[in-house]
Amino acid sequence: MKKCILFIIIFISLSVYCFINKSKEELIYVNVNDEYKNTIYLTFDDGPSNTVTSLLLDLLKEYNIKVTFFVINKSSNLDYLISRAHNEGHTIGVHSYSHDYHYIYESESNFFYDINMMTSKVKSLTDYSSKIIRFPGGSSNTVSKFNPYIMTRLVNDINDKQIKYFDWNIDSKDTTNIDSETIYYNVINNLDKNKMNVVLMHDYENNEKIINSVRMIIEYGIKNGYKFDKLTINSPQVIHKIKN
Ligand code: ZN
């Protein structure tokens, strides 16, 4: 009986371990030189938004920290936030125009049409040609499975076009129903001084809870000897293993 219970416990533990490991993104490691180590790259997807982006920009200005925004098309009365972020020294990357998974992953031409629309919009607002992107859902997404191997093809196309794409190696999980403090711990518990730490966050409407998290992450980073920086076309890529 005891043996049986022990067996069940081992079986459950193994199943849980496998599940957790499977749900984690698999990363492709790139060796980075010292200049990039010990650095936190905060990245914000799905903005800009009235409620979050302006507060975030104020906070970043207070600490003189530069970050990366992967923007999408929003109403034109939010355009000033893209210009402001650019003028204040942050990187504007392109996340897509529509963020409509079904449309953009339906074909390579749809994808590049959508990306080009947003790149043109950023260019018209900032006079800057953005060469860095983040795939909606990340390069390891499985939402595109309705079109087999589209991600594999897109990654090859992107490399040919001399655009760089970036995933992340720390997921703050700020899209889930958790509080500022939990988001903060999701980030700081995964920081590594020997790596580039690319943090995934979102500045879409009503995600104000990240403002406190970002403040705490900055305070922690400064206290513990981390640098903060923005991604550029010259940054080494942090990318996931493609699953489609
Ligand atoms: Zn997104």
GROMACS .gro file of C-alpha atoms in nm, residues 3-170:
model
  168
    3LYS     CA    1   0.467   0.158  -0.217
    4CYS     CA    2   0.156   0.227  -0.417
    5ILE     CA    3   0.110   0.572  -0.259
    6LEU     CA    4   0.477   0.652  -0.315
    7PHE     CA    5   0.440   0.552  -0.679
    8ILE     CA    6   0.136   0.776  -0.720
    9ILE     CA    7   0.320   1.071  -0.561
   10ILE     CA    8   0.619   1.023  -0.793
   11PHE     CA    9   0.387   0.995  -1.094
   12ILE     CA   10   0.199   1.315  -1.005
   13SER     CA   11   0.524   1.508  -0.938
   14LEU     CA   12   0.667   1.397  -1.273
   15SER     CA   13   0.350   1.496  -1.458
   16VAL     CA   14   0.346   1.840  -1.296
   17TYR     CA   15   0.717   1.888  -1.374
   18CYS     CA   16   0.665   1.793  -1.738
   19PHE     CA   17   0.363   2.021  -1.767
   20ILE     CA   18   0.551   2.319  -1.623
   21ASN     CA   19   0.850   2.255  -1.846
   22LYS     CA   20   0.635   2.218  -2.151
   23SER     CA   21   0.449   2.542  -2.090
   24LYS     CA   22   0.780   2.733  -2.077
   25GLU     CA   23   0.913   2.880  -2.399
   26GLU     CA   24   1.222   2.706  -2.523
   27LEU     CA   25   1.494   2.956  -2.590
   28ILE     CA   26   1.768   2.962  -2.845
   29TYR     CA   27   2.070   3.083  -2.656
   30VAL     CA   28   2.304   3.332  -2.811
   31ASN     CA   29   2.633   3.403  -2.640
   32VAL     CA   30   2.645   3.772  -2.567
   33ASN     CA   31   2.950   3.976  -2.483
   34ASP     CA   32   2.986   4.157  -2.152
   35GLU     CA   33   2.840   4.480  -2.282
   36TYR     CA   34   2.494   4.317  -2.297
   37LYS     CA   35   2.511   4.107  -1.982
   38ASN     CA   36   2.375   4.225  -1.652
   39THR     CA   37   2.119   4.432  -1.839
   40ILE     CA   38   1.741   4.451  -1.814
   41TYR     CA   39   1.556   4.525  -2.137
   42LEU     CA   40   1.199   4.620  -2.048
   43THR     CA   41   0.972   4.573  -2.350
   44PHE     CA   42   0.607   4.677  -2.380
   45ASP     CA   43   0.369   4.527  -2.637
   46ASP     CA   44   0.022   4.618  -2.763
   47GLY     CA   45   0.036   4.992  -2.690
   48PRO     CA   46   0.011   5.282  -2.696
   49SER     CA   47  -0.277   5.350  -2.459
   50ASN     CA   48  -0.405   5.661  -2.291
   51THR     CA   49  -0.424   5.512  -1.944
   52VAL     CA   50  -0.086   5.339  -1.926
   53THR     CA   51   0.168   5.467  -2.180
   54SER     CA   52   0.172   5.827  -2.061
   55LEU     CA   53   0.216   5.724  -1.695
   56LEU     CA   54   0.487   5.483  -1.798
   57LEU     CA   55   0.674   5.750  -1.995
   58ASP     CA   56   0.660   5.983  -1.693
   59LEU     CA   57   0.802   5.710  -1.472
   60LEU     CA   58   1.081   5.619  -1.717
   61LYS     CA   59   1.173   5.986  -1.744
   62GLU     CA   60   1.196   6.013  -1.365
   63TYR     CA   61   1.462   5.739  -1.361
   64ASN     CA   62   1.613   5.823  -1.701
   65ILE     CA   63   1.564   5.467  -1.823
   66LYS     CA   64   1.519   5.372  -2.189
   67VAL     CA   65   1.295   5.085  -2.297
   68THR     CA   66   1.143   4.932  -2.609
   69PHE     CA   67   0.782   4.967  -2.724
   70PHE     CA   68   0.643   4.718  -2.977
   71VAL     CA   69   0.349   4.919  -3.101
   72ILE     CA   70   0.029   4.841  -3.290
   73ASN     CA   71  -0.219   5.065  -3.468
   74LYS     CA   72  -0.454   5.245  -3.231
   75SER     CA   73  -0.679   5.544  -3.278
   76SER     CA   74  -0.506   5.852  -3.417
   77ASN     CA   75  -0.553   6.048  -3.095
   78LEU     CA   76  -0.292   5.815  -2.938
   79ASP     CA   77  -0.033   5.880  -3.209
   80TYR     CA   78   0.130   6.151  -2.998
   81LEU     CA   79   0.240   5.882  -2.753
   82ILE     CA   80   0.447   5.706  -3.020
   83SER     CA   81   0.608   6.040  -3.110
   84ARG     CA   82   0.665   6.120  -2.744
   85ALA     CA   83   0.824   5.781  -2.670
   86HIS     CA   84   1.056   5.823  -2.969
   87ASN     CA   85   1.145   6.182  -2.874
   88GLU     CA   86   1.226   6.071  -2.520
   89GLY     CA   87   1.483   5.824  -2.651
   90HIS     CA   88   1.297   5.493  -2.639
   91THR     CA   89   1.305   5.237  -2.920
   92ILE     CA   90   0.989   5.202  -3.125
   93GLY     CA   91   0.961   4.849  -3.260
   94VAL     CA   92   0.674   4.721  -3.471
   95HIS     CA   93   0.438   4.458  -3.332
   96SER     CA   94   0.193   4.467  -3.627
   97TYR     CA   95  -0.081   4.698  -3.751
   98SER     CA   96  -0.387   4.487  -3.675
   99HIS     CA   97  -0.266   4.226  -3.421
  100ASP     CA   98  -0.525   4.003  -3.587
  101TYR     CA   99  -0.369   3.656  -3.567
  102HIS     CA  100  -0.599   3.511  -3.829
  103TYR     CA  101  -0.527   3.779  -4.083
  104ILE     CA  102  -0.152   3.817  -4.035
  105TYR     CA  103  -0.067   3.448  -4.018
  106GLU     CA  104  -0.289   3.357  -4.311
  107SER     CA  105  -0.009   3.424  -4.559
  108GLU     CA  106   0.336   3.575  -4.584
  109SER     CA  107   0.199   3.857  -4.798
  110ASN     CA  108  -0.064   3.944  -4.535
  111PHE     CA  109   0.203   3.943  -4.266
  112PHE     CA  110   0.440   4.176  -4.449
  113TYR     CA  111   0.157   4.401  -4.566
  114ASP     CA  112   0.048   4.441  -4.205
  115ILE     CA  113   0.402   4.499  -4.072
  116ASN     CA  114   0.476   4.749  -4.350
  117MET     CA  115   0.159   4.944  -4.269
  118MET     CA  116   0.277   4.989  -3.911
  119THR     CA  117   0.637   5.060  -4.010
  120SER     CA  118   0.508   5.338  -4.238
  121LYS     CA  119   0.292   5.478  -3.961
  122VAL     CA  120   0.588   5.486  -3.720
  123LYS     CA  121   0.801   5.648  -3.991
  124SER     CA  122   0.540   5.918  -4.053
  125LEU     CA  123   0.516   5.995  -3.681
  126THR     CA  124   0.883   5.985  -3.591
  127ASP     CA  125   1.079   6.007  -3.916
  128TYR     CA  126   1.250   5.687  -3.801
  129SER     CA  127   1.253   5.359  -3.996
  130SER     CA  128   1.204   5.083  -3.744
  131LYS     CA  129   1.390   4.766  -3.831
  132ILE     CA  130   1.297   4.564  -3.528
  133ILE     CA  131   0.978   4.372  -3.473
  134ARG     CA  132   0.810   4.136  -3.231
  135PHE     CA  133   0.574   3.875  -3.376
  136PRO     CA  134   0.223   3.889  -3.229
  137GLY     CA  135   0.224   3.592  -2.991
  138GLY     CA  136   0.605   3.566  -3.020
  139SER     CA  137   0.793   3.355  -3.276
  140SER     CA  138   0.705   3.040  -3.079
  141ASN     CA  139   0.331   3.103  -3.106
  142THR     CA  140   0.098   2.816  -3.184
  143VAL     CA  141  -0.201   3.038  -3.270
  144SER     CA  142  -0.069   3.028  -3.629
  145LYS     CA  143  -0.097   2.646  -3.650
  146PHE     CA  144  -0.394   2.681  -3.883
  147ASN     CA  145  -0.127   2.765  -4.143
  148PRO     CA  146   0.142   2.495  -4.101
  149TYR     CA  147   0.505   2.615  -4.089
  150ILE     CA  148   0.415   2.982  -4.148
  151MET     CA  149   0.641   3.088  -3.859
  152THR     CA  150   0.936   2.894  -4.004
  153ARG     CA  151   0.886   3.067  -4.338
  154LEU     CA  152   0.838   3.413  -4.185
  155VAL     CA  153   1.156   3.387  -3.979
  156ASN     CA  154   1.352   3.302  -4.295
  157ASP     CA  155   1.191   3.590  -4.485
  158ILE     CA  156   1.269   3.832  -4.205
  159ASN     CA  157   1.633   3.734  -4.195
  160ASP     CA  158   1.651   3.801  -4.570
  161LYS     CA  159   1.492   4.144  -4.528
  162GLN     CA  160   1.747   4.251  -4.264
  163ILE     CA  161   1.480   4.310  -4.006
  164LYS     CA  162   1.549   4.173  -3.659
  165TYR     CA  163   1.284   4.010  -3.442
  166PHE     CA  164   1.296   3.982  -3.066
  167ASP     CA  165   1.117   3.748  -2.828
  168TRP     CA  166   1.171   3.753  -2.452
  169ASN     CA  167   1.328   3.537  -2.183
  170ILE     CA  168   1.130   3.673  -1.888
   0.00000   0.00000   0.00000
